Amino acid sequence: MPAIPTSNGPGESIIRLMTRKALQYSAINLSQGFPNEPPPRPILEALARGALAGTPERAATSSLSSLVSPPSAAVENDVINQYSMPMGRAELRDAVSQYYSRLYGWNDVDPETNVTITLGATEAMASALRTVGRPGDKIVIMEPFHELYPSQCQIFYLEPEYVTLRRRTDDDGGGTEGWDLDWDEFERAMDGARAVILNTPHNPTGKVFSEEELRRIVDTAVKRSAIIITDDIYEWMCYDDERFSPLCQLFPEARHLIFSCNSIGKSASATGWRVGWCVHPSEYAAVYRGVHDQLVVMAPHPMQYAAETYLRDLPGDYFKVELKEKYRDRSMRLACVLRRVGFDVADPAGAYYLFAKYRGVGRLEGLSPMEAAMVMIREVGVACVPGDNFYGKEVEEGSKYLRFAACRNEGDVEEACERLLKNLVINN
């Protein structure tokens, strides 16, 4: 029997593994950060109309009922259910440009040279890394991180260099909790780096980088001609006085170095649609689109058509008010209950994750992060992710944490809170 070939490529995602375990043990899935509510009704109807009508012209002039009952005549020249151009529908690229103009006042995103539609933000980032990186290039990653960043580096033979965010507590002075970069460590890591990955609002800590912090990151990159690849998918989940602005809009002088990756997946509750985009420098458009084409060809065409409605037609309050309030309320409610049962967790400034120290929970004391996560799944009925999964250098720091995602529907979050209170001893 021939030997099984070995590989130094990435293994199974730990986050996906915990989702499988949640299903196996009927636990509430607070491990993987995807919503389980339906997308907004207008984009569902746009998807149905587009797929049934087959052409944009017919979809725009037909009601959904007329396309469904009685069955309409067959379409001779179907467009929407076939390939789009790899770079994405021209109408969707224009909708991305209008989205930034309408909601941010950022008016110079050229849909022809700056926007490529991708298979979600995951592929947007992979294509960016492959566009600018060559085997052996150093990529700076802030830890804790989303596991896809080092995994993609591994696929493309890039070398991650980790810079650690350190938790600041009330006891450290300053009167606020949060997560800070060691700027000396960051500058050392950036020496010789090809790119840095920036995620704000941040998964898993909930940090929202301040404009002053972003300025230091951009200045450091500009001095070294390093690329900045941003992961912007939690842009509308900023709480209290925090806010997000596209990095290119804040620092137009660095636009030639910035690749901004985004997706409708989290904000539209449509993670299965796999529609994202990258706003990239025009000089990289041809290479970026070539890489994207060879990796995935295109995002699903019917979903692209429906995403136009999402980006162009949904009211501004959906993004600026509804999303923020929904995920803030769920995150704060879960954080409160976690603290009651012994976890040490700060309220997030953004995103919808809670990165919680678990050593103060009696049932979990002395357990490794994976052991603690499995007790949470099997005995408590709430799934989470081991904290060391988010570290590449300071793994010991990660061994103090579990990550919870507060993005499930109201019923699931409420049930998770009840199971926590029922199955873990309340910390008095």
Coordinates of C-alpha atoms in Angstrom, one line a residue, residues 236-399:
W236 CA -21.5 48.2 11.2
M237 CA -21.0 46.5 14.6
C238 CA -19.5 49.4 16.6
Y239 CA -21.0 50.2 19.9
D240 CA -21.2 53.3 22.2
D241 CA -19.1 56.1 20.7
E242 CA -17.0 53.8 18.5
R243 CA -17.2 54.1 14.7
F244 CA -15.7 52.6 11.6
S245 CA -14.4 54.4 8.5
P246 CA -12.8 52.7 5.5
L247 CA -9.0 53.0 5.8
C248 CA -8.6 54.5 2.3
Q249 CA -11.1 57.2 3.2
L250 CA -9.2 58.1 6.4
F251 CA -5.8 58.0 4.8
P252 CA -6.0 58.6 1.0
E253 CA -2.3 59.1 0.8
A254 CA -1.8 55.4 1.5
R255 CA -4.5 54.2 -0.9
H256 CA -1.9 52.6 -3.2
L257 CA -1.0 50.2 -0.3
I258 CA -4.5 49.2 0.9
F259 CA -6.6 46.2 0.0
S260 CA -10.0 46.4 1.8
C261 CA -11.9 43.1 2.0
N262 CA -15.6 42.9 2.8
S263 CA -18.7 40.8 2.5
I264 CA -22.4 40.8 2.9
G265 CA -22.3 37.5 4.8
K266 CA -22.4 38.7 8.4
S267 CA -24.3 41.9 8.0
A268 CA -26.9 40.4 5.7
S269 CA -27.2 37.1 7.6
A270 CA -26.2 35.5 4.3
T271 CA -23.0 33.7 5.0
G272 CA -24.0 30.9 2.7
W273 CA -24.3 33.2 -0.3
R274 CA -20.5 33.7 -0.5
V275 CA -20.6 37.3 -2.0
G276 CA -17.8 39.6 -1.0
W277 CA -15.5 42.1 -2.6
C278 CA -12.1 43.7 -2.5
V279 CA -11.4 47.4 -3.0
H280 CA -7.9 47.4 -4.3
P281 CA -5.4 49.8 -5.8
S282 CA -6.0 50.1 -9.5
E283 CA -2.5 49.2 -10.4
Y284 CA -3.1 45.7 -8.8
A285 CA -6.4 45.1 -10.6
A286 CA -5.2 42.9 -13.4
V287 CA -3.1 40.6 -11.1
Y288 CA -5.8 40.5 -8.4
R289 CA -8.5 39.6 -10.8
G290 CA -6.3 36.9 -12.4
V291 CA -5.6 35.3 -9.1
H292 CA -9.3 35.5 -8.2
D293 CA -10.3 33.9 -11.5
Q294 CA -7.9 31.0 -11.1
L295 CA -8.9 30.4 -7.5
V296 CA -12.7 30.5 -7.7
V297 CA -13.8 31.9 -11.2
M298 CA -16.6 34.0 -9.6
A299 CA -19.1 34.4 -6.8
P300 CA -22.5 32.8 -7.5
H301 CA -24.3 34.8 -10.1
P302 CA -27.8 34.8 -8.7
M303 CA -26.5 35.9 -5.3
Q304 CA -24.5 38.7 -7.0
Y305 CA -27.8 39.9 -8.6
A306 CA -29.6 39.9 -5.2
A307 CA -26.7 41.6 -3.4
E308 CA -27.3 44.7 -5.6
T309 CA -30.5 45.2 -3.8
Y310 CA -28.8 44.8 -0.4
L311 CA -26.1 47.3 -1.1
R312 CA -28.1 49.8 -3.1
D313 CA -31.7 49.8 -1.7
L314 CA -31.7 48.9 2.0
P315 CA -32.2 52.1 4.1
G316 CA -29.2 53.6 5.9
D317 CA -30.8 52.8 9.3
Y318 CA -30.5 49.1 8.7
F319 CA -26.8 49.4 8.7
K320 CA -26.2 52.3 11.1
V321 CA -28.9 51.5 13.7
E322 CA -30.5 48.1 13.4
L323 CA -27.4 46.0 13.0
K324 CA -25.6 47.9 15.8
E325 CA -28.4 47.6 18.3
K326 CA -29.2 44.0 17.6
Y327 CA -25.7 42.7 18.1
R328 CA -24.8 45.1 20.9
D329 CA -27.8 43.9 22.9
R330 CA -27.1 40.2 22.4
S331 CA -23.4 40.7 23.2
M332 CA -24.0 42.6 26.4
R333 CA -26.6 40.2 27.6
L334 CA -24.3 37.2 27.1
A335 CA -21.4 39.0 28.7
C336 CA -23.4 39.8 31.8
V337 CA -24.4 36.1 32.2
L338 CA -20.8 34.9 31.6
R339 CA -19.6 37.2 34.4
R340 CA -22.3 35.9 36.7
V341 CA -21.0 32.3 36.4
G342 CA -17.4 33.2 36.8
F343 CA -15.9 34.2 33.5
D344 CA -13.8 37.3 33.3
V345 CA -14.9 39.2 30.1
A346 CA -15.1 42.8 29.1
D347 CA -17.9 44.3 27.1
P348 CA -16.9 44.4 23.4
A349 CA -16.5 47.7 21.7
G350 CA -17.4 46.1 18.4
A351 CA -18.1 42.9 16.5
Y352 CA -20.2 40.2 18.3
Y353 CA -17.6 38.1 20.1
L354 CA -16.8 37.7 23.7
F355 CA -13.2 36.6 24.5
A356 CA -13.6 35.3 28.1
K357 CA -11.1 34.1 30.7
Y358 CA -12.4 30.9 32.0
R359 CA -10.1 29.9 34.9
G360 CA -12.4 31.5 37.4
V361 CA -15.2 29.1 36.5
G362 CA -15.1 26.3 39.1
R363 CA -16.1 23.5 36.7
L364 CA -13.4 24.6 34.2
E365 CA -10.6 25.3 36.5
G366 CA -7.4 23.4 35.6
L367 CA -8.6 22.3 32.2
S368 CA -6.9 23.1 28.9
P369 CA -8.8 25.3 26.5
M370 CA -10.0 22.3 24.4
E371 CA -10.9 20.4 27.5
A372 CA -12.9 23.4 28.8
A373 CA -14.6 23.9 25.4
M374 CA -15.7 20.2 25.3
V375 CA -17.1 20.4 28.9
M376 CA -19.0 23.5 27.8
I377 CA -20.4 21.5 24.8
R378 CA -21.2 18.2 26.5
E379 CA -22.2 19.3 30.0
V380 CA -23.3 22.9 29.8
G381 CA -24.9 22.6 26.3
V382 CA -23.2 25.8 25.0
A383 CA -20.5 25.6 22.3
C384 CA -17.5 27.9 22.2
V385 CA -13.9 27.9 20.8
P386 CA -10.7 27.2 22.6
G387 CA -8.8 30.5 23.1
D388 CA -5.4 29.1 22.1
N389 CA -6.7 28.6 18.6
F390 CA -6.4 32.4 18.1
Y391 CA -2.7 32.6 18.9
G392 CA 0.5 31.7 17.1
K393 CA 3.2 33.1 19.4
E394 CA 1.8 33.8 22.9
V395 CA -0.1 30.5 23.0
E396 CA 0.1 30.4 26.8
E397 CA -1.8 33.7 26.9
G398 CA -4.5 32.1 24.7
S399 CA -4.8 29.2 27.0

